[in-house]
Amino acid sequence: MFFVTFAQNKYGNNLTTTQNMANFNDYNFAGKKAIVRVDFNVPLNEEGKITDDTRIRGALPTLKKILADGGSLVVMSHMGKPKGKVNPKLSLSQIVDAVATALGTEVKFAPDCAKAADAAAALKPGEVLLLENLRFYPEEEGKPVGIDKEDPGYDAAKKEMKARQAEFAKTLASYADCYVNDAFGTAHRRHASTAVIADYFDDNNKMLGLLMEKEVTAIDNVLKNAQHPFTAIIGGSKVSSKLAVIKNLLDKVDNLIIGGGMGFTFFKAQGGKIGNSLHEDDLMPEALNVLAEAEKKGVHVQLSVATVAGREFSNDTEQRIFDTHNIEDGWEGMDASPASLALWKEIIMKSKTILWNGPVGVFEFENFAKGTGEIAKYVAEATKNGAYSLVGGGDSVAAVNKFGLADQVSYVSTGGGAMLEAIEGKTLPGVAAIKGE
Ligand code: AMP
């Protein structure tokens, strides 16, 4: 049976939807205080200066719309892994000036995120308060401290911490009239500020921010609304880290391109000689399973047919091309060969939906980056011809950036872990807390 629920937007129009949530663009923030979870986990150098402000820039459209409406902002984020303790090196006080410059307005700072009620209450329309690193409190992540999973008493400690987490989330919620989650990078975590806090707002006063909306739409475009042929390009180093992704995609894609270091586990499992190439013996049965499942489901799997191998794992090592099932001892497969790239190009160019995760070679070495660069070009070209392309999850993002093609694909995801979990088919707690899915 299929259920459709009806919701109304602020103009009283019926919206046919399977969710019942506020829409960020329609929400009028005038006179409201909004608490916004952002991902300001920016890299800092030794002097505490930001070395890459992409994440701050990513949140600006959401923050600026709230201010432009005449709302005030309580902004909250984590930085690094302080493990529930105050660590001055991970203090968000270090980024106050950068956030102020980016927003074009003064930013006040609350040095204790759990004791910011007065500062929040004093905010006037157009004013901004940044809270100190949420992870200075163990309640943010909600994991029991100082006790191992195997220890007796762990379950009780976990229960107690969950109660403390709920209290912490309630305190954060008390600072504002509405809640916006714009931190896709932590959407796969059920933390106080990313999910639990949503329990303290009614459906009309909690929503995804603009960055989150874009990420969720991009994922839906490939996982729920894909145009066919749909091709997934999965590369990277290890089968183990991509197995769940591949398994979930087998029900959705027409073509699966498997490249990079993980390919060698497949070749060895098929009885090939892979020299010194990266591989995981214990995953060989799984690799064969994937191929058998793909065949059953009518998915065309295109592995690499030949590899550019190196004598040793270095940029300047001698290079030689081998058939992927016949690599001599003393050689290690490190990049995709022209023969593999030609096969992959044909598939990519015919695709209407493309999902790319993971480089097809050791792209950090200039001399072994060619294959990954070519894939980036094919994906960009297919996009120009009308395909929808999503690049996401860790190193593939670095790869499209490296080759200057990020603006020539349909969407580059900002959330590595969250993106991967979404492609694995897992529900993201940060999204579910608001959309109720
Ligand atoms: P992942 O994080 O699993 O997406 O893996 C990305 C890493 O895979 C990058 O650091 C690449 O250098 C590495 N990689 C890709 N192909 C190979 C290969 N043939 N041999 C070793 N490492 C590889």
PDB file of N, CA and C in Angstrom, residues 217-219 221-222 227 229-231 233 348 351-357 375-392 400 405-413 419:
ATOM      1  N   THR A 217      18.996  16.299  -1.860  1.00  0.00           N
ATOM      2  CA  THR A 217      18.441  16.232  -3.214  1.00  0.00           C
ATOM      3  C   THR A 217      19.382  15.490  -4.150  1.00  0.00           C
ATOM      4  N   ALA A 218      20.691  15.774  -4.019  1.00  0.00           N
ATOM      5  CA  ALA A 218      21.673  15.112  -4.885  1.00  0.00           C
ATOM      6  C   ALA A 218      21.647  13.601  -4.665  1.00  0.00           C
ATOM      7  N   ILE A 219      21.558  13.197  -3.417  1.00  0.00           N
ATOM      8  CA  ILE A 219      21.513  11.757  -3.117  1.00  0.00           C
ATOM      9  C   ILE A 219      20.226  11.147  -3.682  1.00  0.00           C
ATOM     10  N   ASN A 221      18.582  12.204  -6.185  1.00  0.00           N
ATOM     11  CA  ASN A 221      18.685  12.181  -7.647  1.00  0.00           C
ATOM     12  C   ASN A 221      19.346  10.911  -8.162  1.00  0.00           C
ATOM     13  N   VAL A 222      20.277  10.372  -7.383  1.00  0.00           N
ATOM     14  CA  VAL A 222      20.913   9.135  -7.855  1.00  0.00           C
ATOM     15  C   VAL A 222      20.272   7.884  -7.252  1.00  0.00           C
ATOM     16  N   GLN A 227      17.938   8.535 -13.684  1.00  0.00           N
ATOM     17  CA  GLN A 227      17.633   8.262 -15.092  1.00  0.00           C
ATOM     18  C   GLN A 227      18.577   7.144 -15.521  1.00  0.00           C
ATOM     19  N   PRO A 229      20.652   4.866 -18.594  1.00  0.00           N
ATOM     20  CA  PRO A 229      21.528   4.023 -17.789  1.00  0.00           C
ATOM     21  C   PRO A 229      22.190   4.779 -16.627  1.00  0.00           C
ATOM     22  N   PHE A 230      22.260   4.092 -15.512  1.00  0.00           N
ATOM     23  CA  PHE A 230      22.880   4.625 -14.292  1.00  0.00           C
ATOM     24  C   PHE A 230      24.195   3.863 -14.077  1.00  0.00           C
ATOM     25  N   THR A 231      25.289   4.622 -13.999  1.00  0.00           N
ATOM     26  CA  THR A 231      26.610   4.008 -13.814  1.00  0.00           C
ATOM     27  C   THR A 231      27.244   4.478 -12.514  1.00  0.00           C
ATOM     28  N   ILE A 233      30.812   4.531 -10.482  1.00  0.00           N
ATOM     29  CA  ILE A 233      32.262   4.323 -10.609  1.00  0.00           C
ATOM     30  C   ILE A 233      32.794   4.244  -9.188  1.00  0.00           C
ATOM     31  N   ILE A 348      30.666   5.407 -19.551  1.00  0.00           N
ATOM     32  CA  ILE A 348      30.338   6.694 -18.899  1.00  0.00           C
ATOM     33  C   ILE A 348      29.628   7.626 -19.883  1.00  0.00           C
ATOM     34  N   SER A 351      25.935   7.127 -20.222  1.00  0.00           N
ATOM     35  CA  SER A 351      25.141   7.113 -18.990  1.00  0.00           C
ATOM     36  C   SER A 351      24.323   8.388 -18.824  1.00  0.00           C
ATOM     37  N   LYS A 352      23.181   8.228 -18.167  1.00  0.00           N
ATOM     38  CA  LYS A 352      22.325   9.396 -17.881  1.00  0.00           C
ATOM     39  C   LYS A 352      22.469   9.819 -16.410  1.00  0.00           C
ATOM     40  N   THR A 353      22.904   8.871 -15.579  1.00  0.00           N
ATOM     41  CA  THR A 353      23.173   9.186 -14.173  1.00  0.00           C
ATOM     42  C   THR A 353      24.513   8.558 -13.819  1.00  0.00           C
ATOM     43  N   ILE A 354      25.362   9.357 -13.135  1.00  0.00           N
ATOM     44  CA  ILE A 354      26.701   8.858 -12.782  1.00  0.00           C
ATOM     45  C   ILE A 354      26.979   9.175 -11.318  1.00  0.00           C
ATOM     46  N   LEU A 355      27.418   8.158 -10.614  1.00  0.00           N
ATOM     47  CA  LEU A 355      27.850   8.355  -9.231  1.00  0.00           C
ATOM     48  C   LEU A 355      29.308   7.937  -9.170  1.00  0.00           C
ATOM     49  N   TRP A 356      30.164   8.843  -8.701  1.00  0.00           N
ATOM     50  CA  TRP A 356      31.604   8.517  -8.667  1.00  0.00           C
ATOM     51  C   TRP A 356      32.116   8.633  -7.241  1.00  0.00           C
ATOM     52  N   ASN A 357      32.675   7.543  -6.759  1.00  0.00           N
ATOM     53  CA  ASN A 357      33.291   7.535  -5.436  1.00  0.00           C
ATOM     54  C   ASN A 357      34.614   6.770  -5.485  1.00  0.00           C
ATOM     55  N   ILE A 375      39.052   9.949 -15.833  1.00  0.00           N
ATOM     56  CA  ILE A 375      37.676   9.675 -15.364  1.00  0.00           C
ATOM     57  C   ILE A 375      36.971  11.002 -15.064  1.00  0.00           C
ATOM     58  N   ALA A 376      37.689  11.909 -14.389  1.00  0.00           N
ATOM     59  CA  ALA A 376      37.093  13.216 -14.074  1.00  0.00           C
ATOM     60  C   ALA A 376      36.653  13.909 -15.367  1.00  0.00           C
ATOM     61  N   LYS A 377      37.500  13.804 -16.409  1.00  0.00           N
ATOM     62  CA  LYS A 377      37.157  14.441 -17.693  1.00  0.00           C
ATOM     63  C   LYS A 377      35.920  13.790 -18.319  1.00  0.00           C
ATOM     64  N   TYR A 378      35.865  12.449 -18.286  1.00  0.00           N
ATOM     65  CA  TYR A 378      34.705  11.760 -18.896  1.00  0.00           C
ATOM     66  C   TYR A 378      33.419  12.146 -18.167  1.00  0.00           C
ATOM     67  N   VAL A 379      33.506  12.192 -16.821  1.00  0.00           N
ATOM     68  CA  VAL A 379      32.295  12.514 -16.050  1.00  0.00           C
ATOM     69  C   VAL A 379      31.846  13.940 -16.392  1.00  0.00           C
ATOM     70  N   ALA A 380      32.817  14.847 -16.514  1.00  0.00           N
ATOM     71  CA  ALA A 380      32.487  16.237 -16.866  1.00  0.00           C
ATOM     72  C   ALA A 380      31.867  16.302 -18.262  1.00  0.00           C
ATOM     73  N   GLU A 381      32.431  15.529 -19.186  1.00  0.00           N
ATOM     74  CA  GLU A 381      31.920  15.540 -20.561  1.00  0.00           C
ATOM     75  C   GLU A 381      30.504  14.961 -20.621  1.00  0.00           C
ATOM     76  N   ALA A 382      30.290  13.859 -19.927  1.00  0.00           N
ATOM     77  CA  ALA A 382      28.954  13.255 -19.914  1.00  0.00           C
ATOM     78  C   ALA A 382      27.945  14.228 -19.303  1.00  0.00           C
ATOM     79  N   THR A 383      28.388  14.972 -18.285  1.00  0.00           N
ATOM     80  CA  THR A 383      27.510  15.956 -17.641  1.00  0.00           C
ATOM     81  C   THR A 383      27.134  17.050 -18.644  1.00  0.00           C
ATOM     82  N   LYS A 384      28.141  17.475 -19.416  1.00  0.00           N
ATOM     83  CA  LYS A 384      27.879  18.497 -20.430  1.00  0.00           C
ATOM     84  C   LYS A 384      26.840  18.001 -21.436  1.00  0.00           C
ATOM     85  N   ASN A 385      26.870  16.685 -21.685  1.00  0.00           N
ATOM     86  CA  ASN A 385      25.914  16.097 -22.637  1.00  0.00           C
ATOM     87  C   ASN A 385      24.559  15.788 -22.012  1.00  0.00           C
ATOM     88  N   GLY A 386      24.377  16.166 -20.739  1.00  0.00           N
ATOM     89  CA  GLY A 386      23.044  16.024 -20.146  1.00  0.00           C
ATOM     90  C   GLY A 386      22.911  15.014 -19.024  1.00  0.00           C
ATOM     91  N   ALA A 387      23.990  14.315 -18.677  1.00  0.00           N
ATOM     92  CA  ALA A 387      23.881  13.345 -17.578  1.00  0.00           C
ATOM     93  C   ALA A 387      23.879  14.079 -16.233  1.00  0.00           C
ATOM     94  N   TYR A 388      23.282  13.434 -15.222  1.00  0.00           N
ATOM     95  CA  TYR A 388      23.375  13.964 -13.856  1.00  0.00           C
ATOM     96  C   TYR A 388      24.535  13.242 -13.174  1.00  0.00           C
ATOM     97  N   SER A 389      25.488  14.013 -12.615  1.00  0.00           N
ATOM     98  CA  SER A 389      26.659  13.370 -12.004  1.00  0.00           C
ATOM     99  C   SER A 389      26.848  13.839 -10.575  1.00  0.00           C
ATOM    100  N   LEU A 390      27.030  12.881  -9.716  1.00  0.00           N
ATOM    101  CA  LEU A 390      27.303  13.175  -8.302  1.00  0.00           C
ATOM    102  C   LEU A 390      28.654  12.587  -7.953  1.00  0.00           C
ATOM    103  N   VAL A 391      29.536  13.452  -7.461  1.00  0.00           N
ATOM    104  CA  VAL A 391      30.854  12.999  -7.027  1.00  0.00           C
ATOM    105  C   VAL A 391      30.893  13.157  -5.525  1.00  0.00           C
ATOM    106  N   GLY A 392      31.215  12.092  -4.817  1.00  0.00           N
ATOM    107  CA  GLY A 392      31.186  12.251  -3.362  1.00  0.00           C
ATOM    108  C   GLY A 392      31.942  11.190  -2.621  1.00  0.00           C
ATOM    109  N   VAL A 400      38.443  15.576  -8.230  1.00  0.00           N
ATOM    110  CA  VAL A 400      37.826  16.542  -9.176  1.00  0.00           C
ATOM    111  C   VAL A 400      38.346  17.948  -8.923  1.00  0.00           C
ATOM    112  N   LEU A 405      37.817  20.314 -12.136  1.00  0.00           N
ATOM    113  CA  LEU A 405      36.567  20.004 -12.826  1.00  0.00           C
ATOM    114  C   LEU A 405      35.349  20.025 -11.905  1.00  0.00           C
ATOM    115  N   ALA A 406      35.541  20.507 -10.665  1.00  0.00           N
ATOM    116  CA  ALA A 406      34.449  20.450  -9.691  1.00  0.00           C
ATOM    117  C   ALA A 406      33.200  21.176 -10.194  1.00  0.00           C
ATOM    118  N   ASP A 407      33.395  22.267 -10.931  1.00  0.00           N
ATOM    119  CA  ASP A 407      32.212  23.017 -11.391  1.00  0.00           C
ATOM    120  C   ASP A 407      31.642  22.454 -12.689  1.00  0.00           C
ATOM    121  N   GLN A 408      32.224  21.347 -13.169  1.00  0.00           N
ATOM    122  CA  GLN A 408      31.696  20.765 -14.414  1.00  0.00           C
ATOM    123  C   GLN A 408      30.962  19.443 -14.190  1.00  0.00           C
ATOM    124  N   VAL A 409      30.776  19.095 -12.916  1.00  0.00           N
ATOM    125  CA  VAL A 409      29.921  17.935 -12.614  1.00  0.00           C
ATOM    126  C   VAL A 409      28.665  18.500 -11.949  1.00  0.00           C
ATOM    127  N   SER A 410      27.604  17.674 -11.862  1.00  0.00           N
ATOM    128  CA  SER A 410      26.338  18.234 -11.364  1.00  0.00           C
ATOM    129  C   SER A 410      26.422  18.603  -9.890  1.00  0.00           C
ATOM    130  N   TYR A 411      27.040  17.736  -9.084  1.00  0.00           N
ATOM    131  CA  TYR A 411      27.134  18.045  -7.660  1.00  0.00           C
ATOM    132  C   TYR A 411      28.336  17.358  -7.030  1.00  0.00           C
ATOM    133  N   VAL A 412      29.068  18.126  -6.225  1.00  0.00           N
ATOM    134  CA  VAL A 412      30.182  17.557  -5.468  1.00  0.00           C
ATOM    135  C   VAL A 412      29.768  17.592  -4.003  1.00  0.00           C
ATOM    136  N   SER A 413      29.691  16.436  -3.397  1.00  0.00           N
ATOM    137  CA  SER A 413      29.214  16.367  -2.011  1.00  0.00           C
ATOM    138  C   SER A 413      30.304  16.830  -1.040  1.00  0.00           C
ATOM    139  N   MET A 419      28.002  10.970   3.140  1.00  0.00           N
ATOM    140  CA  MET A 419      27.695  10.607   1.754  1.00  0.00           C
ATOM    141  C   MET A 419      27.809   9.093   1.563  1.00  0.00           C
TER     142      MET A 419
END
